[in-house]
Structure formats: C-alpha cells, structure tokens
Amino acid sequence: MRKTFFVLSLLFILSCEKKQDKKSTVSTDHLKSSHEKIDSKKDILSKEEVLKKMNEELLKALKTENYNTFANYIHPQKGVRFSMYAFVEKNEDKHFSKEDFEKFLPSKTIFTWGSRDGSGEIYKATLKTYFKDWVLKKDFTKSEYSFNQFVAGGNSLNNLSEIYPNSDFTENYISGTEKYGGMDWNTLRFVFEKFEGKFYIVAVINDEWTI
C-alpha cells in the first residue's frame, strides 16, 4: 500500500514539473515575440530619423548652393531624376548619373526640363538655374515636413508610388497664401532608395497646383 502511494506521489510530482516546464517555455516564447516587435519598431524609427536628417542636409545644401554635397547623395547606380510636377515622366524627365551631374553643373549647357503648366511653354535652363529657379522656387528649409505621406495634392496626377513602389520619400510643403485662396502652395519631394546599406536620392519632384 505504501509502495503504491509512493509511486502515485512520484508521478504527480513529475507531472507538475512537466507542466511547469511547458509554462516556462510558453512564457519565454512570448517574451521573445514581444522583443522582436520592439526591435522591428526601432528599425522603422531609425530609418525615419536617418531620412529626416538627410532631407534637412539636402535642403540646406541646395539653399547654400553647396551642390557637391547634393552630388554625394545621388544613387551610385540609378542616378537622380528631376520632375517639374507630381506626375513623373520616366522617358521625358531629365536624369543624371552622379558623374554627369558633376560634369554639367558648372557648364552653360541648356537642358529642356518640360512644359510649364497652363502656358505649355517649354522650360529650358542650365542645371544650376533649374535648381535656383525651379527646385527651390520657395525656401523649403521653412516648410512642413512629412515622411512617406502626401500633405499636399492638386489636380495633377501623382504617380510617385507607382514609379517608385519600394522607395521612401520625404515631403516639404509650403502652404498657399490667402491672397490666392491657398492655391499657390508648393511642395518638394525627395525619393530615396537603399544601396549597400546606405540611403541615396533617386528623384527630386516638385509639386504645385496645376490647371
């Protein structure tokens, strides 16, 4: 009788230990899952911070006409494309490799950038003039910043997400004035892609109200 009781007691103890081990394993797995989620969130925030800083440096470089700094951010393989308006024309918008950008920047070569909205007038200018008169037509260092989000939008088609589906972008928005009913707003977007662990710019897109 005592032997039977001893065996039953032993089985009970082993059963409890097994349940405890299983419980510990589940708890550990749960903690691991939570930790992975935290790490994932941290990575996303880190990317946002990196691109926000790059956005600020690019705006500062363009405002001070430090184009060599801008050139260092151009994608080594894909180069950079310039779009006058929100709708990106892959076969018409001007595109430069880093080498070509550095080559033509100091030159007096005139490029055709596209047609002005409304008048249809062909806009021609040197690379440096395009930066001064078009890309930075407003002081975007004093703009409203957003990450992967469109703050402004007019009646012009915006195909950024279609042309660059796996890219990240920053938007710098300046609201319109009361004099023109807010329709004289302007936006400058930078599109980024990662290459060998670093982010580079692949597109500079201006946007404004179009007719």
Coordinates of C-alpha atoms in Angstrom, one line a residue:
M1 CA 0.0 0.0 0.0
R2 CA 2.8 2.4 1.0
K3 CA 4.7 1.4 -2.2
T4 CA 1.6 2.3 -4.4
F5 CA 1.2 5.6 -2.6
F6 CA 4.9 6.4 -3.2
V7 CA 4.6 5.7 -6.9
L8 CA 1.5 7.8 -7.3
S9 CA 3.2 10.7 -5.5
L10 CA 6.2 10.5 -7.7
L11 CA 4.1 10.5 -10.8
F12 CA 2.2 13.6 -9.5
I13 CA 5.5 15.4 -8.9
L14 CA 6.8 14.6 -12.4
S15 CA 3.6 15.7 -13.9
C16 CA 3.7 19.1 -12.1
E17 CA 7.3 19.6 -13.2
K18 CA 6.4 18.9 -16.8
K19 CA 3.6 21.4 -16.7
Q20 CA 5.9 24.0 -15.1
D21 CA 8.5 23.5 -17.9
K22 CA 5.8 23.9 -20.6
K23 CA 4.6 27.0 -18.9
S24 CA 8.1 28.4 -18.8
T25 CA 8.7 27.7 -22.4
V26 CA 5.5 29.5 -23.5
S27 CA 6.4 32.5 -21.3
T28 CA 9.9 32.7 -22.9
D29 CA 8.4 32.4 -26.4
H30 CA 6.0 35.2 -25.6
L31 CA 8.8 37.5 -24.4
K32 CA 10.9 36.7 -27.5
S33 CA 8.0 37.7 -29.7
S34 CA 7.5 41.0 -27.9
H35 CA 11.2 41.7 -28.2
E36 CA 11.2 41.1 -31.9
K37 CA 8.3 43.5 -32.3
I38 CA 10.2 46.2 -30.4
D39 CA 13.3 45.7 -32.5
S40 CA 11.2 46.0 -35.7
K41 CA 9.6 49.2 -34.5
K42 CA 13.1 50.5 -33.5
D43 CA 14.4 49.8 -37.0
I44 CA 11.5 51.8 -38.6
L45 CA 12.0 54.8 -36.4
S46 CA 15.7 54.7 -37.1
K47 CA 15.0 54.9 -40.9
E48 CA 12.7 57.8 -40.4
E49 CA 15.3 59.6 -38.4
V50 CA 18.0 59.0 -40.9
L51 CA 16.0 60.2 -43.8
K52 CA 14.7 63.3 -41.9
K53 CA 18.3 64.2 -41.3
M54 CA 19.2 63.6 -44.9
N55 CA 16.3 65.7 -46.0
E56 CA 17.5 68.6 -43.9
E57 CA 21.0 68.3 -45.2
L58 CA 19.8 68.3 -48.8
L59 CA 17.6 71.4 -48.3
K60 CA 20.5 73.2 -46.6
A61 CA 22.9 72.2 -49.3
L62 CA 20.6 73.4 -52.1
K63 CA 19.8 76.7 -50.3
T64 CA 23.5 77.5 -49.9
E65 CA 24.3 76.2 -53.4
N66 CA 26.6 73.5 -52.0
Y67 CA 25.9 71.2 -54.9
N68 CA 28.9 69.0 -54.2
T69 CA 27.1 67.8 -51.0
F70 CA 24.0 67.1 -53.1
A71 CA 26.0 65.1 -55.6
N72 CA 27.3 62.8 -52.8
Y73 CA 23.7 61.7 -52.1
I74 CA 23.0 60.7 -55.7
H75 CA 22.4 57.0 -56.1
P76 CA 25.6 55.3 -57.4
Q77 CA 23.8 53.1 -59.9
K78 CA 20.4 54.7 -60.6
G79 CA 21.4 58.3 -60.6
V80 CA 18.8 61.0 -60.0
R81 CA 15.7 62.1 -61.9
F82 CA 14.1 65.6 -61.8
S83 CA 10.4 66.1 -62.3
M84 CA 8.8 69.5 -62.7
Y85 CA 5.5 68.3 -61.4
A86 CA 3.9 65.5 -59.4
F87 CA 3.5 63.2 -62.4
V88 CA 6.8 61.6 -63.1
E89 CA 7.6 61.2 -66.8
K90 CA 10.2 58.3 -66.9
N91 CA 11.0 58.9 -70.6
E92 CA 11.0 62.7 -70.6
D93 CA 12.2 63.9 -67.2
K94 CA 15.8 64.8 -67.0
H95 CA 18.0 62.1 -65.5
F96 CA 21.7 62.4 -64.4
S97 CA 24.2 59.9 -63.1
K98 CA 26.5 61.3 -60.4
E99 CA 29.3 61.7 -62.9
D100 CA 27.1 63.6 -65.4
F101 CA 25.6 65.8 -62.7
E102 CA 29.1 66.9 -61.6
K103 CA 30.1 67.3 -65.2
F104 CA 27.2 69.6 -66.3
L105 CA 26.7 71.5 -63.1
P106 CA 29.4 74.2 -63.8
S107 CA 28.7 74.2 -67.5
K108 CA 26.4 76.5 -69.5
T109 CA 24.7 73.6 -71.2
I110 CA 20.9 74.3 -71.7
F111 CA 18.6 71.4 -70.9
T112 CA 14.9 71.1 -71.8
W113 CA 13.1 70.2 -68.5
G114 CA 9.5 70.0 -69.6
S115 CA 6.4 72.1 -70.3
R116 CA 5.1 74.8 -68.0
D117 CA 1.6 74.1 -66.8
G118 CA -1.0 76.4 -68.3
S119 CA 1.0 78.1 -71.0
G120 CA 2.6 74.9 -72.3
E121 CA 5.9 76.9 -72.7
I122 CA 9.0 74.7 -72.9
Y123 CA 11.2 75.4 -69.9
K124 CA 14.9 75.5 -70.7
A125 CA 17.7 76.2 -68.3
T126 CA 21.1 75.1 -67.2
L127 CA 21.3 72.6 -64.4
K128 CA 22.3 75.2 -61.8
T129 CA 19.5 77.6 -62.9
Y130 CA 16.9 74.8 -62.7
F131 CA 17.9 74.4 -59.0
K132 CA 17.7 78.1 -58.3
D133 CA 14.5 79.0 -60.2
W134 CA 12.5 75.8 -60.1
V135 CA 13.6 73.2 -57.4
L136 CA 14.0 76.0 -54.8
K137 CA 11.3 78.4 -56.0
K138 CA 10.4 78.7 -52.3
D139 CA 12.5 78.5 -49.1
F140 CA 11.8 74.8 -48.3
T141 CA 14.0 75.0 -45.2
K142 CA 11.0 76.6 -43.6
S143 CA 8.5 74.1 -44.8
E144 CA 6.2 71.5 -43.2
Y145 CA 8.0 68.1 -43.2
S146 CA 6.4 64.7 -43.6
F147 CA 7.7 61.1 -44.2
N148 CA 6.1 58.8 -46.8
Q149 CA 2.9 60.9 -46.7
F150 CA 1.4 63.4 -49.1
V151 CA 0.4 66.6 -47.3
A152 CA -0.5 68.5 -50.4
G153 CA -2.2 67.5 -53.6
G154 CA -3.8 69.3 -56.5
N155 CA -5.5 68.3 -59.7
S156 CA -2.2 66.9 -61.2
L157 CA -1.8 63.2 -61.1
N158 CA 0.7 61.9 -58.6
N159 CA 2.3 58.6 -59.7
L160 CA 5.3 58.6 -57.3
S161 CA 4.1 55.4 -55.6
E162 CA 3.7 53.7 -58.9
I163 CA 7.1 54.7 -60.3
Y164 CA 8.9 54.1 -57.0
P165 CA 6.8 51.4 -55.2
N166 CA 9.6 50.2 -52.9
S167 CA 11.1 53.6 -52.1
D168 CA 10.8 56.0 -49.2
F169 CA 10.2 59.7 -49.7
T170 CA 10.2 62.9 -47.8
E171 CA 7.9 65.8 -48.5
N172 CA 8.5 69.5 -47.8
Y173 CA 5.3 71.5 -48.0
I174 CA 4.7 75.3 -48.0
S175 CA 1.0 76.3 -47.8
G176 CA -0.5 78.9 -50.1
T177 CA -1.4 82.4 -49.2
E178 CA -4.8 83.9 -48.5
K179 CA -4.3 86.3 -51.5
Y180 CA -4.5 83.4 -53.9
G181 CA -7.0 81.3 -51.9
G182 CA -4.3 78.9 -50.8
M183 CA -3.7 77.7 -54.4
D184 CA -0.2 79.0 -54.6
W185 CA 1.2 76.2 -52.4
N186 CA 4.4 74.4 -53.3
T187 CA 5.9 71.0 -52.4
L188 CA 9.4 69.5 -52.9
R189 CA 9.8 65.7 -52.5
F190 CA 13.0 63.6 -52.3
V191 CA 12.8 59.9 -53.1
F192 CA 15.3 57.6 -51.5
E193 CA 16.5 54.0 -52.1
K194 CA 19.0 51.9 -50.2
F195 CA 22.2 50.7 -51.8
E196 CA 24.8 48.7 -49.9
G197 CA 23.5 49.7 -46.5
K198 CA 23.1 53.4 -47.3
F199 CA 20.3 55.6 -48.5
Y200 CA 20.7 57.6 -51.7
I201 CA 18.4 60.0 -53.6
V202 CA 16.9 58.8 -56.8
A203 CA 14.4 61.6 -57.6
V204 CA 13.7 65.2 -56.9
I205 CA 10.0 66.0 -57.5
N206 CA 8.3 69.4 -57.4
D207 CA 4.6 69.7 -57.0
E208 CA 2.1 72.6 -57.1
W209 CA -1.4 73.5 -58.2
T210 CA -1.9 72.9 -61.9
I211 CA -4.6 73.9 -64.3

